[in-house]
CSV table of C-alpha atoms in Angstrom, one decimal:
chain,number,residue,atom,x,y,z
A,782,MET,CA,-14.2,-9.1,-1.3
A,783,SER,CA,-15.8,-7.8,1.9
A,784,ALA,CA,-18.1,-4.9,1.2
A,785,ASP,CA,-16.7,-3.1,4.2
A,786,LEU,CA,-13.2,-3.2,2.7
A,787,SER,CA,-14.1,-2.5,-0.9
A,788,SER,CA,-13.8,1.3,-0.7
A,789,VAL,CA,-10.5,1.1,1.2
A,790,ILE,CA,-9.0,-1.4,-1.2
A,791,ALA,CA,-10.2,0.6,-4.2
A,792,ALA,CA,-8.9,4.0,-2.9
A,793,THR,CA,-5.5,2.6,-1.8
A,794,THR,CA,-5.1,0.8,-5.2
A,795,ARG,CA,-6.0,4.0,-7.0
A,796,TRP,CA,-3.4,6.0,-4.9
A,797,LEU,CA,-0.6,3.5,-5.8
A,798,VAL,CA,-1.2,3.4,-9.5
A,799,ARG,CA,-1.6,7.2,-9.7
A,800,SER,CA,1.5,7.8,-7.6
A,801,TYR,CA,3.7,5.3,-9.5
A,802,PRO,CA,2.1,5.2,-13.0
A,803,THR,CA,3.0,3.1,-16.0
A,804,ALA,CA,4.3,4.6,-19.2
A,805,GLY,CA,2.5,2.1,-21.3
A,806,GLY,CA,-0.9,2.1,-22.8
A,807,VAL,CA,-4.3,0.7,-21.8
A,808,LEU,CA,-3.0,-2.9,-21.4
A,809,SER,CA,-0.1,-1.8,-19.1
A,810,ALA,CA,-2.5,0.3,-17.1
A,811,SER,CA,-4.8,-2.6,-16.6
A,812,LEU,CA,-2.0,-5.0,-15.6
A,813,ALA,CA,-0.6,-2.4,-13.2
A,814,GLU,CA,-3.9,-1.9,-11.5
A,815,ALA,CA,-4.5,-5.7,-11.2
A,816,GLN,CA,-1.1,-6.2,-9.5
A,817,ALA,CA,-1.6,-3.2,-7.2
A,818,ARG,CA,-5.2,-4.3,-6.3
A,819,GLN,CA,-4.0,-7.9,-5.5
A,820,ALA,CA,-1.2,-6.5,-3.3
A,821,VAL,CA,-3.6,-4.2,-1.5
A,822,THR,CA,-6.2,-7.0,-1.1
A,823,VAL,CA,-3.7,-9.4,0.4
A,824,ALA,CA,-2.6,-6.6,2.8
A,825,ALA,CA,-6.2,-5.8,3.7
A,826,TRP,CA,-7.1,-9.4,4.4
A,827,LEU,CA,-4.0,-9.7,6.6
A,828,ARG,CA,-4.6,-6.5,8.5
A,829,TYR,CA,-8.3,-6.8,8.8
A,830,PRO,CA,-8.9,-10.6,8.8
A,831,THR,CA,-12.6,-10.6,10.0
A,832,PRO,CA,-15.7,-8.8,9.0
A,833,LEU,CA,-15.7,-7.1,12.4
A,834,ASP,CA,-12.2,-5.8,11.8
A,835,ALA,CA,-13.4,-4.5,8.4
A,836,ALA,CA,-16.4,-2.8,9.9
A,837,LEU,CA,-14.3,-1.1,12.6
A,838,VAL,CA,-12.0,0.4,10.0
A,839,THR,CA,-15.0,1.7,8.1
A,840,VAL,CA,-16.4,3.4,11.2
A,841,ALA,CA,-13.0,4.8,12.4
A,842,GLY,CA,-11.7,5.7,9.0
A,843,PRO,CA,-8.5,4.5,7.3
A,844,GLY,CA,-6.6,7.7,7.8
A,845,GLY,CA,-6.3,9.1,4.3
A,846,ALA,CA,-3.4,9.8,1.9
A,847,LEU,CA,-2.0,13.0,3.4
A,848,ARG,CA,1.3,11.7,4.7
A,849,LEU,CA,1.8,9.4,1.7
A,850,ASP,CA,1.2,12.5,-0.6
A,851,ARG,CA,3.8,14.4,1.4
A,852,ILE,CA,6.3,11.6,1.0
A,853,THR,CA,5.8,11.4,-2.7
A,854,GLY,CA,5.9,15.2,-3.1
A,855,VAL,CA,2.4,15.8,-4.5
A,856,VAL,CA,1.4,17.8,-1.4
A,857,ALA,CA,3.6,20.5,0.0
A,858,PRO,CA,5.3,19.5,3.2
A,859,GLU,CA,3.8,21.0,6.3
A,860,PRO,CA,6.1,23.9,7.4
A,861,ALA,CA,7.8,23.4,10.8
A,862,GLY,CA,7.0,26.1,13.4
A,863,PRO,CA,9.7,27.4,15.7
A,864,GLY,CA,10.3,25.2,18.7
A,865,ASP,CA,8.3,22.4,17.1
A,866,PRO,CA,10.9,19.5,16.7
A,867,GLU,CA,8.2,16.9,16.0
A,868,ARG,CA,6.9,18.8,13.0
A,869,ALA,CA,10.4,19.7,11.9
A,870,ASP,CA,11.2,16.0,12.0
A,871,GLU,CA,8.2,15.2,9.9
A,872,SER,CA,9.1,17.8,7.3
A,873,GLY,CA,12.5,16.1,6.7
A,874,GLY,CA,14.8,18.8,8.1
A,875,PRO,CA,18.5,18.2,8.5
A,876,GLY,CA,19.1,15.2,10.7
A,877,SER,CA,15.5,14.3,10.9
A,878,SER,CA,13.9,10.9,10.7
A,879,GLY,CA,11.8,12.4,7.9
A,880,ASP,CA,14.7,11.7,5.6
A,881,LEU,CA,14.3,8.0,6.4
A,882,ALA,CA,10.6,8.1,5.8
A,883,GLY,CA,11.1,9.7,2.4
A,884,ALA,CA,9.8,13.2,3.1
A,885,SER,CA,10.2,15.4,0.1
A,886,ALA,CA,12.3,18.2,1.7
A,887,GLY,CA,14.4,19.9,-1.0
A,888,LEU,CA,12.2,18.5,-3.8
A,889,PRO,CA,9.8,20.6,-5.8
A,890,TRP,CA,6.2,20.4,-4.8
A,891,ILE,CA,4.1,19.0,-7.7
A,892,PRO,CA,0.4,19.1,-7.1
A,893,VAL,CA,-1.3,15.8,-7.7
A,894,PRO,CA,-2.8,15.8,-11.3
A,895,ARG,CA,-6.5,15.2,-11.8
A,896,GLU,CA,-7.9,12.5,-13.9
A,897,PRO,CA,-10.2,13.6,-16.8
A,898,GLY,CA,-13.6,14.3,-15.4
A,899,GLU,CA,-12.4,14.2,-11.8
A,900,THR,CA,-14.2,16.8,-9.7
A,901,GLY,CA,-12.9,16.1,-6.2
A,902,SER,CA,-10.5,14.2,-4.1
A,903,ALA,CA,-12.8,12.8,-1.4
A,904,TRP,CA,-11.6,9.3,-2.4
A,905,ARG,CA,-8.2,10.1,-0.9
A,906,THR,CA,-9.7,10.0,2.6
A,907,TRP,CA,-10.3,6.3,2.0
A,908,VAL,CA,-6.7,5.5,1.4
A,909,ASP,CA,-5.1,3.4,4.1
A,910,GLU,CA,-1.5,4.3,4.7
A,911,VAL,CA,-0.7,0.9,6.3
A,912,LEU,CA,-2.2,-1.0,3.4
A,913,ALA,CA,-0.3,1.1,0.9
A,914,SER,CA,2.9,0.4,2.8
A,915,TRP,CA,2.3,-3.4,3.1
A,916,ALA,CA,1.3,-3.5,-0.6
A,917,ALA,CA,4.6,-1.8,-1.5
A,918,CYS,CA,6.5,-4.4,0.5
A,919,LEU,CA,4.7,-7.2,-1.3
A,920,LEU,CA,5.3,-5.7,-4.8
A,921,THR,CA,9.0,-5.3,-4.1
A,922,SER,CA,9.8,-8.2,-1.9
A,923,PRO,CA,9.0,-11.5,-3.6
A,924,ASP,CA,10.2,-13.5,-0.6
A,925,LEU,CA,7.3,-12.2,1.4
A,926,VAL,CA,4.5,-12.8,-1.1
A,927,GLU,CA,4.0,-16.6,-0.7
A,928,GLU,CA,3.6,-16.3,3.1
A,929,ALA,CA,1.5,-13.2,2.9
A,930,VAL,CA,-0.9,-14.8,0.3
A,931,ALA,CA,-1.2,-18.0,2.5
A,932,GLY,CA,-2.1,-15.9,5.5
A,933,ALA,CA,-4.6,-13.8,3.6
A,934,LEU,CA,-6.3,-16.9,2.3
A,935,ARG,CA,-6.8,-18.1,5.9
A,936,SER,CA,-8.8,-14.9,6.7
A,937,GLU,CA,-12.6,-15.0,6.8
A,938,HIS,CA,-12.8,-12.8,3.7
A,939,ALA,CA,-11.5,-15.7,1.6
A,940,ARG,CA,-14.1,-18.3,2.7
A,941,GLY,CA,-15.9,-19.8,-0.2
A,942,LEU,CA,-14.0,-17.9,-2.8
A,943,ALA,CA,-11.8,-19.1,-5.6
A,944,VAL,CA,-9.1,-16.4,-5.3
A,945,ASP,CA,-6.2,-16.0,-7.7
A,946,PHE,CA,-3.4,-13.7,-6.7
A,947,ARG,CA,-1.2,-14.9,-9.6
A,948,ARG,CA,-0.4,-11.5,-10.9
A,949,LEU,CA,1.1,-10.5,-7.6
A,950,ALA,CA,2.7,-13.9,-6.7
A,951,ALA,CA,3.9,-15.0,-10.2
A,952,PRO,CA,4.0,-12.0,-12.5
A,953,ASP,CA,5.0,-12.8,-16.1
A,954,GLY,CA,7.1,-10.6,-18.4
A,955,LEU,CA,4.1,-8.3,-19.4
A,956,ASP,CA,3.2,-7.9,-15.8
A,957,ARG,CA,6.7,-6.7,-14.9
A,958,GLN,CA,7.0,-4.4,-17.9
A,959,ALA,CA,3.7,-2.8,-16.8
A,960,VAL,CA,5.0,-1.8,-13.4
A,961,PRO,CA,8.6,-0.6,-13.6
A,962,LEU,CA,7.9,1.9,-10.8
A,963,LEU,CA,5.6,-0.1,-8.5
A,964,ARG,CA,8.0,-3.0,-8.4
A,965,HIS,CA,11.2,-0.9,-8.1
A,966,PRO,CA,12.6,-1.5,-4.6
A,967,ASP,CA,14.4,1.8,-4.3
A,968,LEU,CA,11.6,4.0,-5.6
A,969,MET,CA,9.0,2.2,-3.3
A,970,ALA,CA,11.3,2.1,-0.3
A,971,PRO,CA,10.0,5.3,1.4
A,972,ILE,CA,6.4,3.9,1.3
A,973,ALA,CA,7.4,0.3,2.1
A,974,GLU,CA,9.5,1.1,5.1
A,975,LEU,CA,6.8,3.1,6.8
A,976,HIS,CA,5.1,-0.1,8.1
A,977,ARG,CA,7.3,-3.0,7.0
A,978,ALA,CA,7.8,-3.9,10.7
A,979,GLY,CA,4.1,-4.3,11.2
A,980,LEU,CA,3.8,-6.6,8.1
A,981,LEU,CA,6.7,-8.8,9.3
A,982,ALA,CA,5.1,-9.0,12.8
A,983,CYS,CA,1.7,-9.9,11.2
A,984,LEU,CA,3.3,-12.7,9.1
A,985,THR,CA,5.1,-14.0,12.2
A,986,SER,CA,1.8,-14.2,14.0
A,987,HIS,CA,0.4,-16.3,11.2
A,988,ARG,CA,3.1,-18.9,11.4
A,989,GLY,CA,2.4,-22.2,13.1
A,990,PRO,CA,4.7,-23.8,15.7
A,991,ASP,CA,6.2,-26.0,13.0
A,992,ALA,CA,7.1,-23.0,10.9
A,993,GLU,CA,8.6,-21.2,13.8
A,994,ALA,CA,10.7,-24.1,14.8
A,995,ALA,CA,12.0,-24.5,11.2
A,996,ALA,CA,12.8,-20.8,11.1
A,997,ALA,CA,14.6,-21.0,14.4
A,998,GLY,CA,16.6,-24.0,13.2
């Protein structure tokens, strides 16, 4: 894994498994984290395919988890000011596109729980919203996984590595039992739909002329 992407991948994985936890024990938690990490890694290698891309996102910052937290309801929605249609739209008011994005208007605000020994939330600033969305797409859309993994393995990050994305691409029964929420298309849709179009465009750009011709036919 590129050192420049390790913090982003770790934080985004952590956000996914904390936002959509497993009800099982230690084994289920480990399997859930492995699947989420593989999905985020594939997403990261697709979105930031070179070390330069990875370095740039480290310098610019990945954006953080604030909007994701508002969508899942662990952060109170930002109140809309009078005459501020854009903010009202984001907060999920009547007729707003926030409803499509999964904003939590009308749902109770539940502050994000802390893990034992956790003293801060600085890690949340390293969460990449696009990677979380792409990972959600991959976890809930098996038809995208093979092409996404193939594209990720063509990135510079994969050179010289024996990479196995089996838990993402070919989960067994235990894997699926460990992630009833992370692989639930309806529950993950508000996150997946945020940037699904970008993932599809990225996958299209990775297709060769032969694949495009076959798809057109």
